[in-house]
mmCIF file of C-alpha atoms in Angstrom:
data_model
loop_
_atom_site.group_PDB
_atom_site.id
_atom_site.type_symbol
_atom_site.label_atom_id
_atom_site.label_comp_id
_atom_site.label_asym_id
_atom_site.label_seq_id
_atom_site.Cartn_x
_atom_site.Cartn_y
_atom_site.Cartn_z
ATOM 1 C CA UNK A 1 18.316 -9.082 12.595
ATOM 2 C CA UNK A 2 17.403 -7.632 9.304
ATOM 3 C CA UNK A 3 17.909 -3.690 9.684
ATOM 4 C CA UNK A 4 21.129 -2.448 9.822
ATOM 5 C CA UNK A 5 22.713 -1.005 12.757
ATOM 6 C CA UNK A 6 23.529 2.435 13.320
ATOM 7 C CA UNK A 7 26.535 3.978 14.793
ATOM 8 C CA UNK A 8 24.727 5.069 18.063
ATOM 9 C CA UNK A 9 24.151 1.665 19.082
ATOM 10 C CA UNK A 10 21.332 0.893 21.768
ATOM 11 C CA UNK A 11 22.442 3.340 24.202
ATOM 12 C CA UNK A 12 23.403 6.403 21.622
ATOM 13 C CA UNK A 13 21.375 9.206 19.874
ATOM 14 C CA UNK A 14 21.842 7.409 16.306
ATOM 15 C CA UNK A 15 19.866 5.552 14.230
ATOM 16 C CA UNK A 16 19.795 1.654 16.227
ATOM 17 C CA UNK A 17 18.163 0.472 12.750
ATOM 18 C CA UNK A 18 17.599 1.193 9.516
ATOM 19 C CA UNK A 19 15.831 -0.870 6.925
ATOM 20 C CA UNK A 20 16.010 0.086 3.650
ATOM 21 C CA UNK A 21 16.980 -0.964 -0.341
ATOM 22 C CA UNK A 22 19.692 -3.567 0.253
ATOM 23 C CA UNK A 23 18.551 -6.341 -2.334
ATOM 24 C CA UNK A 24 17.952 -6.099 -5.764
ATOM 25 C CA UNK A 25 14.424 -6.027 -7.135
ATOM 26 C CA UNK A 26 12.874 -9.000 -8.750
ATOM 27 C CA UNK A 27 13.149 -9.108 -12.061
ATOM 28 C CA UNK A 28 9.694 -10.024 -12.586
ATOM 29 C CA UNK A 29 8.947 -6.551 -10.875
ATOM 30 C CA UNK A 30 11.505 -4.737 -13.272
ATOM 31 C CA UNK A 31 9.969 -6.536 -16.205
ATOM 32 C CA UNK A 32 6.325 -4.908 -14.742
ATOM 33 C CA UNK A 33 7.823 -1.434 -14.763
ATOM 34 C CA UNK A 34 9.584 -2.094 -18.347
ATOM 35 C CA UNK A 35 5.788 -3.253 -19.796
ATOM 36 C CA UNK A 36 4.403 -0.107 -18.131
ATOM 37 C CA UNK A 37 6.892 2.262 -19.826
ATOM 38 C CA UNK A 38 6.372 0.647 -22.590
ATOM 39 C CA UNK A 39 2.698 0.336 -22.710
ATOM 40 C CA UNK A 40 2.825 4.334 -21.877
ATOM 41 C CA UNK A 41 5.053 4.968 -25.106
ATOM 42 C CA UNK A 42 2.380 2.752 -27.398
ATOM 43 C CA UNK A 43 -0.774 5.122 -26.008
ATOM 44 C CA UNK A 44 1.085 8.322 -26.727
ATOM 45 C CA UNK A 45 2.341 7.537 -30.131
ATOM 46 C CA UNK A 46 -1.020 6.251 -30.975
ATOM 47 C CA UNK A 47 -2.751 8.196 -34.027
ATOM 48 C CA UNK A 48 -6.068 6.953 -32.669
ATOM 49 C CA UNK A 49 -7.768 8.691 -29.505
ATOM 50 C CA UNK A 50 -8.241 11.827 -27.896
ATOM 51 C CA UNK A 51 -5.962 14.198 -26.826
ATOM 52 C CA UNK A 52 -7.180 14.004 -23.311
ATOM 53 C CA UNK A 53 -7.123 10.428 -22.867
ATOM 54 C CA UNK A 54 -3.547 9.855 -23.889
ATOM 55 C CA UNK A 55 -2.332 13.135 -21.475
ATOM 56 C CA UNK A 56 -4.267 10.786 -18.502
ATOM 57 C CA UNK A 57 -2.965 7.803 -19.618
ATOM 58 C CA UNK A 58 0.253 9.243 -19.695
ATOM 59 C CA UNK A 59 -0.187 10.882 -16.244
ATOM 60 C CA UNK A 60 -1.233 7.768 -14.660
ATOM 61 C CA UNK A 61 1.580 5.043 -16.377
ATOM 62 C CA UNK A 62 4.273 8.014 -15.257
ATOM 63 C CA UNK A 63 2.689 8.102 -11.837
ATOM 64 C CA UNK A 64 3.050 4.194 -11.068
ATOM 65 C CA UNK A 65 6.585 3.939 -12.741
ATOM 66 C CA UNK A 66 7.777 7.546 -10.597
ATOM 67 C CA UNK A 67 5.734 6.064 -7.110
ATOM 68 C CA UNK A 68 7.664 2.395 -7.609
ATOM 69 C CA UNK A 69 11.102 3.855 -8.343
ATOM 70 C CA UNK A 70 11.076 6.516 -5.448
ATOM 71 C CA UNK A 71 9.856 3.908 -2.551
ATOM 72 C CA UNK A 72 12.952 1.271 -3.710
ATOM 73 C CA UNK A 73 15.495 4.116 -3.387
ATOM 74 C CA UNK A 74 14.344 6.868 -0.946
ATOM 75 C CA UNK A 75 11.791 5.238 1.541
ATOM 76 C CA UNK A 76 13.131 3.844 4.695
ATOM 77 C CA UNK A 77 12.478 2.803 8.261
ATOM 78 C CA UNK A 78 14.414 4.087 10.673
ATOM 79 C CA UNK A 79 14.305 3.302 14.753
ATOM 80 C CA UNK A 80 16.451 5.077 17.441
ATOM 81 C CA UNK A 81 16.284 5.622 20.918
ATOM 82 C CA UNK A 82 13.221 8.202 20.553
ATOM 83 C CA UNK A 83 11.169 5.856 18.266
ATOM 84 C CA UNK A 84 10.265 4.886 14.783
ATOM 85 C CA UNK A 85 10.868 7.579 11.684
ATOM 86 C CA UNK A 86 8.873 6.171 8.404
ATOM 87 C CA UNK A 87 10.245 7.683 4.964
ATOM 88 C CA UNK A 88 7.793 7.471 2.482
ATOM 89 C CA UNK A 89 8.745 8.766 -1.341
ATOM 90 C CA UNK A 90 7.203 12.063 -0.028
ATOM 91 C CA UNK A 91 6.316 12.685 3.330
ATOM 92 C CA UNK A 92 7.935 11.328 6.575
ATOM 93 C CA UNK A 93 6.548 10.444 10.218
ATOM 94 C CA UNK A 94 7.546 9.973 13.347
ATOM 95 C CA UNK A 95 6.170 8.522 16.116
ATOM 96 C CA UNK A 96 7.600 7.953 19.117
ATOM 97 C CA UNK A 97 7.893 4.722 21.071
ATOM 98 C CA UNK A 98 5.025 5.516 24.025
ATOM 99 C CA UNK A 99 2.327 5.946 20.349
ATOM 100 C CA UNK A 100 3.743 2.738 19.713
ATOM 101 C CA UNK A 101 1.167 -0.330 19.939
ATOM 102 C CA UNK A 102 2.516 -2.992 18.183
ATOM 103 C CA UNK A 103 3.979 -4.190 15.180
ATOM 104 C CA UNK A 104 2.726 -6.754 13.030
ATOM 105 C CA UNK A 105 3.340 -8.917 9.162
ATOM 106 C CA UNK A 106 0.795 -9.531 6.813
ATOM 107 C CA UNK A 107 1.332 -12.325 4.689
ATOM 108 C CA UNK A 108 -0.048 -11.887 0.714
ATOM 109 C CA UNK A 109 -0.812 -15.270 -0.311
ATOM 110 C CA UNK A 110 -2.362 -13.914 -3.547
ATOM 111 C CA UNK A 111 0.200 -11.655 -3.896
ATOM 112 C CA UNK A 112 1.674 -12.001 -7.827
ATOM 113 C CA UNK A 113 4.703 -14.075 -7.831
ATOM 114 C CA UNK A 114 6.995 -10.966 -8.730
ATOM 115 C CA UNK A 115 5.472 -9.366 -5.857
ATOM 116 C CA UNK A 116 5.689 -8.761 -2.148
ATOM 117 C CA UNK A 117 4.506 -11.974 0.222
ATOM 118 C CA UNK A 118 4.672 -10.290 3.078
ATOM 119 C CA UNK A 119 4.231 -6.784 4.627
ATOM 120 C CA UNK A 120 5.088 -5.441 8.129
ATOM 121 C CA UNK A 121 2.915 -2.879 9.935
ATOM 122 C CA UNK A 122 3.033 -0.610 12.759
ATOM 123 C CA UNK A 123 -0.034 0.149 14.858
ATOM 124 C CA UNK A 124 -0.471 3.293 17.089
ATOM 125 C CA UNK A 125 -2.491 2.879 19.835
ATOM 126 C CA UNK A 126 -5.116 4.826 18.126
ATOM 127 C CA UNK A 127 -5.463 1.538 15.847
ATOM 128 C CA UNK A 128 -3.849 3.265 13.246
ATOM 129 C CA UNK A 129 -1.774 1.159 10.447
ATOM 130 C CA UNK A 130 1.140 2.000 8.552
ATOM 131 C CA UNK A 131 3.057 0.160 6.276
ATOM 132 C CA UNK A 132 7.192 0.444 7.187
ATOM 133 C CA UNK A 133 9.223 0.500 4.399
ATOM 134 C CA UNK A 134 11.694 -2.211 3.102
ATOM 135 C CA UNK A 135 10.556 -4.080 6.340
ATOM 136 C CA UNK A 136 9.414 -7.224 3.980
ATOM 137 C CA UNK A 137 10.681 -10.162 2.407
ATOM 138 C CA UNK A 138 12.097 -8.740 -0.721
ATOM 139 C CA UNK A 139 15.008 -7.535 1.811
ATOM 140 C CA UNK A 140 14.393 -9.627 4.601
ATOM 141 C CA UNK A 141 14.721 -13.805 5.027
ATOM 142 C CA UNK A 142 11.891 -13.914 7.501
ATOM 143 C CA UNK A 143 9.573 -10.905 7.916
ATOM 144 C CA UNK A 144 7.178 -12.704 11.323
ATOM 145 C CA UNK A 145 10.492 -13.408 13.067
ATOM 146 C CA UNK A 146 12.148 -9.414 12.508
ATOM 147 C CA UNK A 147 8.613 -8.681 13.804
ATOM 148 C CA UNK A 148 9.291 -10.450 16.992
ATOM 149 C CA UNK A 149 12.810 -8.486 17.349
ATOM 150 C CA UNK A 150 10.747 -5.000 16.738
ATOM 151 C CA UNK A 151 8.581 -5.767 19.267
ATOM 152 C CA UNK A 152 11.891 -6.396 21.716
ATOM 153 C CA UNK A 153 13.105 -3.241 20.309
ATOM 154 C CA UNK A 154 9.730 -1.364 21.411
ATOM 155 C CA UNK A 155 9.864 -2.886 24.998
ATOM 156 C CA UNK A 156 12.881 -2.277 25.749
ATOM 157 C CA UNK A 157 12.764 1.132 24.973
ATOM 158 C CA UNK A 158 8.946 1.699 26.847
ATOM 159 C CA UNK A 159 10.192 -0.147 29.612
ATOM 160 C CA UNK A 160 7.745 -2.724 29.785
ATOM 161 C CA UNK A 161 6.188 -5.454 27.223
ATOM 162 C CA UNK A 162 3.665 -5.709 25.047
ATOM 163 C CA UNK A 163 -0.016 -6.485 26.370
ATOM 164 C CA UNK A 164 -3.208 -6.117 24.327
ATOM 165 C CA UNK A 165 -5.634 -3.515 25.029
ATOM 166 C CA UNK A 166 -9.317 -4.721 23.958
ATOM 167 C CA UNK A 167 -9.515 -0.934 23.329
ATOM 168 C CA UNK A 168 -6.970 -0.515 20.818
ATOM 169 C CA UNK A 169 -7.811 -3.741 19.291
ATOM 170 C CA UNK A 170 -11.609 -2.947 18.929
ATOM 171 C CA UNK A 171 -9.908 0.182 17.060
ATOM 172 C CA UNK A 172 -8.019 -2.113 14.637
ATOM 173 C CA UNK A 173 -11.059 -4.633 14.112
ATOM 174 C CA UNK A 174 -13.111 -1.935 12.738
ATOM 175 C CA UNK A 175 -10.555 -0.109 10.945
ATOM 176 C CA UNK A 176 -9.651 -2.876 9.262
ATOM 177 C CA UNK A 177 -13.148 -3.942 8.154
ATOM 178 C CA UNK A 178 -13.996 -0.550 6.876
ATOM 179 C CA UNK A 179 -10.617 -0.756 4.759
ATOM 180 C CA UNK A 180 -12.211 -4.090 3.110
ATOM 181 C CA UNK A 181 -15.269 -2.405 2.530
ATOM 182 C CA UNK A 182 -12.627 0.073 0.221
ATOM 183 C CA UNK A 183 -10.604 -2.505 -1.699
ATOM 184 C CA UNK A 184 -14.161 -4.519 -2.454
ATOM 185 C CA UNK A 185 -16.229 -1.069 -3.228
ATOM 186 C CA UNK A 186 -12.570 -0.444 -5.624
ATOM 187 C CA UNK A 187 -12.775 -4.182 -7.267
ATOM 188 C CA UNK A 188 -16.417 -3.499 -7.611
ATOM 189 C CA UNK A 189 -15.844 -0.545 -9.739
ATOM 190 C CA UNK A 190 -13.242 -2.331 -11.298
ATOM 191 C CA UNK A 191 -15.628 -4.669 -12.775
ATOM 192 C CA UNK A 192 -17.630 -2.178 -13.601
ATOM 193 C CA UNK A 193 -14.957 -0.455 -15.208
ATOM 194 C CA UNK A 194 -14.330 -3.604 -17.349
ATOM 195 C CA UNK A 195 -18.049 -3.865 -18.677
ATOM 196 C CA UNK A 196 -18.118 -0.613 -19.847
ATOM 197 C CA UNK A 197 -15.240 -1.006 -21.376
ATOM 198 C CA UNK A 198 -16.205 -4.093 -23.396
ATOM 199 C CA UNK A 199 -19.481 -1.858 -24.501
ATOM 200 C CA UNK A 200 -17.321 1.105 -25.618
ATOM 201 C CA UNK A 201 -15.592 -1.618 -27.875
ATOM 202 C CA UNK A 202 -18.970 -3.034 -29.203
ATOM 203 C CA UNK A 203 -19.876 1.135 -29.803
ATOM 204 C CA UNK A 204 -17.030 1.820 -31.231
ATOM 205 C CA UNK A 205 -17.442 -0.575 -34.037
ATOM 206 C CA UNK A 206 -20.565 0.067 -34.456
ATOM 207 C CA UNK A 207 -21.359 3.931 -33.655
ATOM 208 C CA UNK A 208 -19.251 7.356 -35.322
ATOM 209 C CA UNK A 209 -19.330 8.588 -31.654
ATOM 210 C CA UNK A 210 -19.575 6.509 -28.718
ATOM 211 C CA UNK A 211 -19.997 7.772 -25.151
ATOM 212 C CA UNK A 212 -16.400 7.359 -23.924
ATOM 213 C CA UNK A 213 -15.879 9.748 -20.832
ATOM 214 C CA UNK A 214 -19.243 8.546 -19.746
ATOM 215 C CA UNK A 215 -18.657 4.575 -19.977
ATOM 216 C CA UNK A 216 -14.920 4.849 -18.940
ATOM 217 C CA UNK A 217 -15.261 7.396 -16.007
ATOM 218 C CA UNK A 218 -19.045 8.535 -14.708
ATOM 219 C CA UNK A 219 -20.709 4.783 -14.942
ATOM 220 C CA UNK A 220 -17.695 3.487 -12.594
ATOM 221 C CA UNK A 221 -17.665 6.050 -10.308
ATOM 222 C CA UNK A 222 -21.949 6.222 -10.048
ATOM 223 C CA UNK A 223 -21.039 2.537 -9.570
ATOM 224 C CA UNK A 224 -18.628 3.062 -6.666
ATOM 225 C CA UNK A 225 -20.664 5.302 -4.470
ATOM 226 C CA UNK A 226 -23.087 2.721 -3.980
ATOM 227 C CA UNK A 227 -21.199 -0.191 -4.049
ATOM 228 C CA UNK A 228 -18.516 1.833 -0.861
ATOM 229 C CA UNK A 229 -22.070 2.705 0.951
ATOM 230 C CA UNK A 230 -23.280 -0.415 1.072
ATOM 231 C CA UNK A 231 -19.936 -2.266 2.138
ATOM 232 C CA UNK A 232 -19.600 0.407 4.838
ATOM 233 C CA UNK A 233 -23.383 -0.239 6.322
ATOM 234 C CA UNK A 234 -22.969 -3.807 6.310
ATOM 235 C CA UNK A 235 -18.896 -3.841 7.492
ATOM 236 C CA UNK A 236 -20.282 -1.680 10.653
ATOM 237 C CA UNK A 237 -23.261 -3.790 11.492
ATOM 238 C CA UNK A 238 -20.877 -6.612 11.437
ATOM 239 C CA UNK A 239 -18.553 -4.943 13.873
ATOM 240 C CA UNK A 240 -21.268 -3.753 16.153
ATOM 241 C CA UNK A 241 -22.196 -7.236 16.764
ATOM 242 C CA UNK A 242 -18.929 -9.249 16.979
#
């Protein structure tokens, strides 16, 4: 078992697990953070560029480093008799263990080597994902097989075991494929995003005033909308018929 156990035990009101920052972080991830702090400190003391783009720059950089730093040391996953309790950086839910469908790892084969290689969700029978906290293999040896446990947990405490429901699972299937339309409609803008950039660098050498907001921020977005629609009509067509 991975989580640690809480003083109520299985049969008490207390916390029966609790997964949270028990490991250090990879250096490779600490090294990340340093380059973005760094990288931050470099736009601002630049003499060269708009006010406006260092203040987002700086906004954004201070946003990554403040999001990483307050999920390793406040977010946590708690379970107890009346069900799961997710702590995010900001917000925490609760759900208890009847909204409970199942819980499940995703492994990150592409992942970057100072990063996370595996994930553990939890499911609500509306098909509903969300990621639990510290439940991964930066603090645990083997992620699939503390996903078998949770599931024991969850059973135990419904009273009966785990089935699939074609339902729920339809739910999931087409949640999932509209998410993929997202993260391809975001890469897609991404690339966009890159291209422009190159041609701001090709203006800037050879134009007094280039079009920066409009390269770095309306072409990528006019890029996006199109690029999400598309995904969306053909990610639901290929649901309909599976």
């Amino acid at each position: 078992m991975g989580g640690d156990v809480g003083v109520g035990g299985r049969d008490g009101d207390g916390i029966e697990r609790e997964y949270r920052k028990r490991r250090k972080a990879p250096r490779g991830w600490l090294a990340y953070l340093g380059l973005m702090v760094v990288s931050c400190l470099l736009q601002i003391s630049s003499p060269t560029g708009r006010s406006w783009e260092r203040a987002v720059l700086l906004t954004f950089f201070a946003a990554v480093v403040v999001q990483g730093v307050l999920f390793m040391y406040r977010a946590r996953t708690l379970m107890d008799r009346r069900g799961v309790v997710v702590r995010g950086f900001v917000i925490e839910r609760r759900w208890a263990w009847h909204d409970v469908y199942d819980f499940r790892a995703q492994s990150l084969p592409k992942a970057p080597s100072f990063g996370r290689k595996w994930l553990v969700f939890l499911y609500d029978t509306d098909g509903r994902r969300f990621l639990l906290p510290h439940v991964d293999d930066w603090q645990l040896d083997d992620p699939p097989a503390e996903v078998d446990e949770l599931r024991a947990v969850a059973a135990r405490h419904r009273g009966t075991a785990w089935e699939p429901r074609p339902a729920t699972e339809a739910h999931i299937l087409r949640r999932t494929a509209h998410r993929k339309a997202w993260e391809r409609a975001v890469i897609g803008a991404l690339i966009v995003f890159v291209c422009t950039s190159l041609v701001l660098v090709v203006l800037t050498i050879t134009t007094d005033d280039p079009p920066t907001p409009l390269l770095l921020l309306w072409v990528p977005l006019a890029a996006f909308a199109p690029i999400a629609a598309f995904l969306h009509w053909r990610c639901a067509r290929a649901v309909a018929h599976a």
